[in-house]
């Protein structure tokens, strides 16, 4: 009997303790609510989930960017510049006559050439004069085509990155170079043809044509040769390629600009919802005061 009251007391004390704990919890709950209300709500960061998931980066090869539309146009421009160079050298060798070809070791002029005596001497002199008259066009065209081919190749190699990772100055430089190349090649082709037609219209060329035609060499005339026409043709093709490259580069610059603006806007939208919940409680406290 003595143990029962003790057990009742223990139960009462326990119930009382529980009530005290409940009262303390009720009293402390407003404080917790006030503290929690003063704190900004918790937003899980996206980085915590992203860190757990391994990122798979697709690394494109350099050929993927070099073989873009801009890169293919520049590669074709390098090839056409090389063809212009080859045709310039071929045109100089063809129009310089058989005497110059014999001096290069093509054939023996004394055995394979029908001209003899004074006519042979006249043909040699006329060939050398024609070669000297055409020399400015050759010596001007060779470095011209070499420079444009080299610069085009530099821009091809430099475009081994995505456009948005390339320096903006490089894209603008490529745009200016190709626009200048378009105008330069059109002017150069016009000047070259004007120069060739002017040389073919001289008395020296007419005299040489008559000497060659007497001995059956009718192909040596004062018309524009096929090699000269090939120089003009590949020059115009190069100008067209530079025009297409200018348009594509301009579109690329615009696309990169829009991409960068869109990326900045997305970054601003990501930071905006995190900053708004911190500002809302501050406004509520200031208005209540």
XYZ file of C-alpha atoms in Angstrom, residues 31 63 66 111 144 232 245 269:
8
model
C 9.666 33.364 -29.792
C 38.049 20.638 -86.969
C 37.452 25.226 -88.495
C 67.116 22.009 -133.070
C 49.441 40.094 -103.773
C 41.061 36.758 -113.959
C 32.755 35.261 -96.047
C 17.212 36.243 -63.754
